[in-house]
């Protein structure tokens, strides 16, 4: 019985504190005094980051944006503009965050927070990047912005993270280009597949998909040849052999060697007829 009363008392006290807190916050919003708003907003921001509490971050943001016109051009203005941008970032609003960070950098290019703002602006585009089979505009923008950060801060605090993000995005772009070429192969548009694999091999020399691209370029040429009219077949079989030689040059014990050798036997057999 006593425990039940205690639990009810704690619940009532908690609700009372929330009510008081909400009431105080509403009073702050209506207030015309900048200093208490700023202090409360920064406290809410710090608690929101520490607790991963979006509700507190949203309250902080509302107060920050309310007092920003009053502090513009004043000593506190620099920190305030950064906190507005970072609050959007902490809220994972990756569409507003880069705009706010870029505004901060335009207003305060020599700030001690400039590097962090540049990194988080670029990182926002990274988090906006969609899966590889969708439009990659944001991915390209993220790669560009991360590279700008790395160029400007080669020894910066966030270099390792920026490099990891840039590498992940480049692999995503490579995967998209590779899958487009492979789709041509699977749908039997072999000429388009060969052209796409040629472009891929040229554009992405260090790609993890490079060996597969060499093989499927050969396989596309092989299938194009054996399905050609007789008058075209010989030249196309020879081209396929050239592509097989390129694969074996770079991958003498590659994953696709067995399949390639089987196809080469068929190519040599057919070439004997010419």
Short mmCIF file of C-alpha atoms in Angstrom, two decimals:
data_model
loop_
_atom_site.label_atom_id
_atom_site.label_comp_id
_atom_site.label_asym_id
_atom_site.label_seq_id
_atom_site.Cartn_x
_atom_site.Cartn_y
_atom_site.Cartn_z
CA UNK A 1 0.00 0.00 0.00
CA UNK A 2 2.77 2.38 1.01
CA UNK A 3 4.72 1.57 -2.16
CA UNK A 4 1.65 2.21 -4.29
CA UNK A 5 1.17 5.61 -2.67
CA UNK A 6 4.87 6.40 -3.19
CA UNK A 7 4.67 5.47 -6.88
CA UNK A 8 1.60 7.66 -7.34
CA UNK A 9 3.36 10.49 -5.54
CA UNK A 10 6.43 10.20 -7.77
CA UNK A 11 4.24 10.13 -10.89
CA UNK A 12 2.30 13.22 -9.77
CA UNK A 13 5.56 15.01 -8.95
CA UNK A 14 6.96 14.11 -12.36
CA UNK A 15 3.88 15.41 -14.14
CA UNK A 16 4.02 18.57 -12.04
CA UNK A 17 7.65 19.16 -12.97
CA UNK A 18 6.87 18.65 -16.66
CA UNK A 19 3.97 21.09 -16.38
CA UNK A 20 6.17 23.65 -14.65
CA UNK A 21 8.92 23.10 -17.23
CA UNK A 22 6.51 23.53 -20.14
CA UNK A 23 5.05 26.61 -18.51
CA UNK A 24 8.50 28.14 -18.04
CA UNK A 25 9.38 27.37 -21.65
CA UNK A 26 6.21 29.06 -22.91
CA UNK A 27 7.01 32.10 -20.78
CA UNK A 28 10.49 32.20 -22.29
CA UNK A 29 9.06 32.14 -25.81
CA UNK A 30 6.85 35.11 -24.99
CA UNK A 31 9.66 37.00 -23.25
CA UNK A 32 11.51 39.83 -24.96
CA UNK A 33 14.66 39.29 -22.88
CA UNK A 34 17.46 37.78 -24.94
CA UNK A 35 19.87 36.62 -22.19
CA UNK A 36 17.57 34.12 -20.41
CA UNK A 37 16.39 32.75 -23.76
CA UNK A 38 19.98 32.20 -24.86
CA UNK A 39 20.94 30.52 -21.58
CA UNK A 40 17.91 28.24 -21.67
CA UNK A 41 18.42 27.39 -25.33
CA UNK A 42 22.05 26.43 -24.80
CA UNK A 43 21.12 24.31 -21.79
CA UNK A 44 18.42 22.53 -23.80
CA UNK A 45 20.88 22.03 -26.67
CA UNK A 46 23.55 20.51 -24.40
CA UNK A 47 21.02 18.22 -22.71
CA UNK A 48 19.50 17.27 -26.06
CA UNK A 49 22.89 16.25 -27.49
CA UNK A 50 23.91 14.37 -24.33
CA UNK A 51 20.59 12.55 -24.03
CA UNK A 52 19.89 12.20 -27.78
CA UNK A 53 16.62 13.96 -27.01
CA UNK A 54 15.03 15.47 -30.12
CA UNK A 55 12.30 17.18 -28.14
CA UNK A 56 14.87 19.26 -26.22
CA UNK A 57 16.81 19.96 -29.42
CA UNK A 58 13.66 21.23 -31.14
CA UNK A 59 12.90 23.48 -28.18
CA UNK A 60 16.48 24.79 -28.26
CA UNK A 61 16.26 25.44 -31.99
CA UNK A 62 13.06 27.44 -31.61
CA UNK A 63 14.69 29.65 -28.97
CA UNK A 64 17.92 30.01 -30.97
CA UNK A 65 16.10 31.11 -34.10
CA UNK A 66 13.90 33.45 -32.06
CA UNK A 67 16.86 35.41 -30.66
CA UNK A 68 19.22 35.17 -33.65
CA UNK A 69 18.15 38.54 -35.15
CA UNK A 70 18.88 40.20 -31.80
CA UNK A 71 22.41 38.76 -31.58
CA UNK A 72 23.40 39.15 -35.23
CA UNK A 73 26.67 41.09 -35.40
CA UNK A 74 27.28 40.76 -31.67
CA UNK A 75 29.99 38.61 -29.99
CA UNK A 76 27.48 35.85 -29.16
CA UNK A 77 26.24 35.80 -32.77
CA UNK A 78 29.05 33.56 -34.03
CA UNK A 79 28.34 30.81 -31.51
CA UNK A 80 24.61 31.17 -31.97
CA UNK A 81 24.72 30.74 -35.77
CA UNK A 82 26.90 27.64 -35.33
CA UNK A 83 24.53 26.18 -32.72
CA UNK A 84 21.56 26.70 -35.03
CA UNK A 85 23.35 24.74 -37.77
CA UNK A 86 24.53 22.05 -35.39
CA UNK A 87 21.07 21.63 -33.89
CA UNK A 88 19.71 20.85 -37.34
CA UNK A 89 22.59 18.39 -37.75
CA UNK A 90 21.90 16.71 -34.40
CA UNK A 91 18.22 16.44 -35.41
CA UNK A 92 19.41 14.65 -38.58
CA UNK A 93 17.80 17.30 -40.76
CA UNK A 94 20.40 16.89 -43.45
CA UNK A 95 18.64 19.22 -45.87
CA UNK A 96 18.67 22.31 -43.65
CA UNK A 97 21.96 21.52 -41.86
CA UNK A 98 24.35 22.08 -44.81
CA UNK A 99 22.61 25.33 -45.75
CA UNK A 100 23.03 26.57 -42.16
CA UNK A 101 26.68 25.46 -41.95
CA UNK A 102 27.44 27.12 -45.28
CA UNK A 103 25.81 30.33 -44.01
CA UNK A 104 27.98 30.12 -40.89
CA UNK A 105 31.12 29.75 -43.00
CA UNK A 106 30.17 32.75 -45.12
CA UNK A 107 29.59 34.88 -42.02
CA UNK A 108 32.56 33.60 -39.98
CA UNK A 109 35.18 32.10 -42.34
CA UNK A 110 37.96 32.51 -39.76
CA UNK A 111 36.04 30.98 -36.86
CA UNK A 112 37.60 28.25 -34.73
CA UNK A 113 34.49 26.24 -35.64
CA UNK A 114 35.05 26.63 -39.38
CA UNK A 115 36.63 23.20 -39.81
CA UNK A 116 33.87 21.43 -37.91
CA UNK A 117 31.24 23.34 -39.89
CA UNK A 118 32.90 22.39 -43.20
CA UNK A 119 33.06 18.74 -42.22
CA UNK A 120 29.48 18.55 -40.94
CA UNK A 121 28.19 20.33 -44.02
CA UNK A 122 29.88 17.71 -46.21
CA UNK A 123 28.76 14.89 -43.91
CA UNK A 124 25.16 16.08 -44.27
CA UNK A 125 25.32 15.39 -48.00
CA UNK A 126 26.83 11.99 -47.20
CA UNK A 127 23.82 11.10 -45.04
CA UNK A 128 21.50 12.26 -47.82
CA UNK A 129 23.08 9.89 -50.31
CA UNK A 130 20.50 7.28 -51.45
CA UNK A 131 21.05 3.62 -52.29
CA UNK A 132 23.16 3.01 -55.38
CA UNK A 133 20.31 2.31 -57.82
CA UNK A 134 18.69 5.74 -57.32
CA UNK A 135 19.70 9.18 -58.58
CA UNK A 136 23.18 9.99 -57.26
CA UNK A 137 23.12 13.80 -57.34
CA UNK A 138 23.53 14.02 -53.56
CA UNK A 139 26.26 11.37 -53.65
CA UNK A 140 28.28 13.36 -56.18
CA UNK A 141 27.76 16.53 -54.14
CA UNK A 142 28.90 14.73 -50.99
CA UNK A 143 32.09 13.44 -52.67
CA UNK A 144 32.79 16.97 -53.91
CA UNK A 145 32.23 18.57 -50.49
CA UNK A 146 34.25 15.92 -48.63
CA UNK A 147 37.12 16.46 -51.05
CA UNK A 148 36.93 20.23 -50.46
CA UNK A 149 37.18 19.58 -46.73
CA UNK A 150 40.16 17.23 -47.22
CA UNK A 151 41.91 19.76 -49.45
CA UNK A 152 41.38 22.60 -46.97
CA UNK A 153 42.18 20.59 -43.84
CA UNK A 154 44.70 17.85 -44.82
CA UNK A 155 45.67 17.39 -41.17
CA UNK A 156 42.24 18.14 -39.76
CA UNK A 157 40.39 16.55 -36.89
CA UNK A 158 37.87 14.79 -39.14
CA UNK A 159 40.21 13.62 -41.93
CA UNK A 160 39.89 9.91 -41.16
CA UNK A 161 36.10 10.05 -41.06
CA UNK A 162 35.96 12.18 -44.22
CA UNK A 163 38.19 9.72 -46.09
CA UNK A 164 36.05 6.77 -44.99
CA UNK A 165 32.88 8.51 -46.11
CA UNK A 166 34.38 9.54 -49.45
CA UNK A 167 35.58 5.98 -50.11
CA UNK A 168 32.15 4.54 -49.28
CA UNK A 169 30.48 7.00 -51.68
CA UNK A 170 32.94 6.32 -54.51
CA UNK A 171 32.30 2.58 -54.19
CA UNK A 172 28.58 3.31 -54.37
CA UNK A 173 29.09 5.30 -57.60
CA UNK A 174 31.25 2.50 -58.99
CA UNK A 175 28.60 -0.07 -58.11
CA UNK A 176 25.94 1.95 -59.93
CA UNK A 177 28.10 2.21 -63.07
CA UNK A 178 28.98 -1.49 -62.87
CA UNK A 179 25.37 -2.58 -62.39
CA UNK A 180 24.23 -0.49 -65.37
CA UNK A 181 26.80 -2.25 -67.58
CA UNK A 182 25.88 -5.64 -66.14
CA UNK A 183 22.20 -4.97 -66.78
CA UNK A 184 23.00 -4.46 -70.47
CA UNK A 185 24.78 -7.81 -70.39
CA UNK A 186 21.88 -9.62 -68.70
CA UNK A 187 19.31 -8.14 -71.07
CA UNK A 188 21.47 -9.18 -74.05
CA UNK A 189 22.32 -5.67 -75.23
CA UNK A 190 25.86 -6.84 -75.71
CA UNK A 191 27.21 -3.90 -77.71
CA UNK A 192 26.00 -1.47 -75.05
CA UNK A 193 27.43 -3.76 -72.36
CA UNK A 194 30.87 -3.80 -74.00
CA UNK A 195 30.88 0.00 -74.32
CA UNK A 196 29.75 0.42 -70.70
CA UNK A 197 32.36 -2.01 -69.36
CA UNK A 198 35.04 -0.24 -71.41
CA UNK A 199 34.04 3.06 -69.81
CA UNK A 200 33.92 1.50 -66.37
CA UNK A 201 37.40 -0.02 -66.66
CA UNK A 202 38.75 3.33 -67.85
CA UNK A 203 36.98 5.43 -65.22
CA UNK A 204 37.50 3.25 -62.13
CA UNK A 205 40.98 1.71 -62.22
CA UNK A 206 41.00 0.73 -58.54
CA UNK A 207 37.43 -0.50 -58.23
CA UNK A 208 36.55 -3.71 -56.34
CA UNK A 209 34.27 -4.50 -59.33
CA UNK A 210 37.11 -4.27 -61.84
CA UNK A 211 37.77 -8.00 -62.24
CA UNK A 212 34.08 -8.72 -62.81
CA UNK A 213 33.96 -5.88 -65.34
CA UNK A 214 36.86 -7.42 -67.31
CA UNK A 215 35.14 -10.80 -67.32
CA UNK A 216 31.69 -9.59 -68.30
CA UNK A 217 33.17 -7.42 -71.03
CA UNK A 218 34.71 -10.59 -72.44
CA UNK A 219 31.51 -12.56 -71.90
CA UNK A 220 29.45 -9.87 -73.65
CA UNK A 221 31.82 -9.94 -76.62
CA UNK A 222 31.75 -13.75 -76.69
CA UNK A 223 27.96 -13.92 -76.65
CA UNK A 224 27.70 -11.16 -79.24
CA UNK A 225 30.08 -13.10 -81.51
CA UNK A 226 28.42 -16.52 -81.32
CA UNK A 227 25.02 -14.96 -81.99
CA UNK A 228 26.24 -12.93 -84.99
CA UNK A 229 25.74 -13.48 -88.69
CA UNK A 230 28.53 -15.53 -90.24
CA UNK A 231 30.00 -12.52 -91.99
CA UNK A 232 30.52 -10.72 -88.66
CA UNK A 233 31.41 -13.67 -86.47
CA UNK A 234 35.14 -14.03 -87.12
CA UNK A 235 36.05 -10.45 -86.23
CA UNK A 236 33.87 -10.56 -83.14
CA UNK A 237 35.38 -13.85 -81.98
CA UNK A 238 38.84 -12.33 -82.33
CA UNK A 239 37.75 -9.30 -80.31
CA UNK A 240 36.45 -11.61 -77.59
CA UNK A 241 39.84 -13.36 -77.50
CA UNK A 242 41.54 -10.00 -77.04
CA UNK A 243 39.28 -9.26 -74.09
CA UNK A 244 40.05 -12.68 -72.61
CA UNK A 245 43.77 -11.95 -72.87
CA UNK A 246 43.24 -8.68 -70.99
CA UNK A 247 41.41 -10.51 -68.21
CA UNK A 248 44.13 -13.17 -67.90
CA UNK A 249 46.86 -10.52 -67.90
CA UNK A 250 45.49 -8.84 -64.78
CA UNK A 251 43.82 -11.85 -63.15
CA UNK A 252 45.78 -14.99 -64.11
CA UNK A 253 44.13 -16.95 -61.30
CA UNK A 254 40.95 -14.94 -61.16
CA UNK A 255 37.52 -15.90 -59.95
CA UNK A 256 36.14 -16.30 -63.48
CA UNK A 257 39.08 -18.19 -65.00
CA UNK A 258 37.24 -21.50 -65.37
CA UNK A 259 34.27 -19.93 -67.16
CA UNK A 260 36.59 -17.94 -69.38
CA UNK A 261 38.62 -21.01 -70.39
CA UNK A 262 35.46 -22.93 -71.30
CA UNK A 263 34.34 -20.07 -73.53
CA UNK A 264 37.80 -19.85 -75.13
CA UNK A 265 37.60 -23.50 -76.17
CA UNK A 266 34.34 -22.73 -77.97
CA UNK A 267 35.87 -19.63 -79.59
CA UNK A 268 38.88 -21.57 -80.91
CA UNK A 269 36.62 -24.32 -82.18
CA UNK A 270 34.50 -21.82 -84.13
CA UNK A 271 37.55 -19.97 -85.49
CA UNK A 272 38.78 -23.19 -87.08
CA UNK A 273 35.86 -22.90 -89.49
CA UNK A 274 37.19 -19.68 -90.98
#
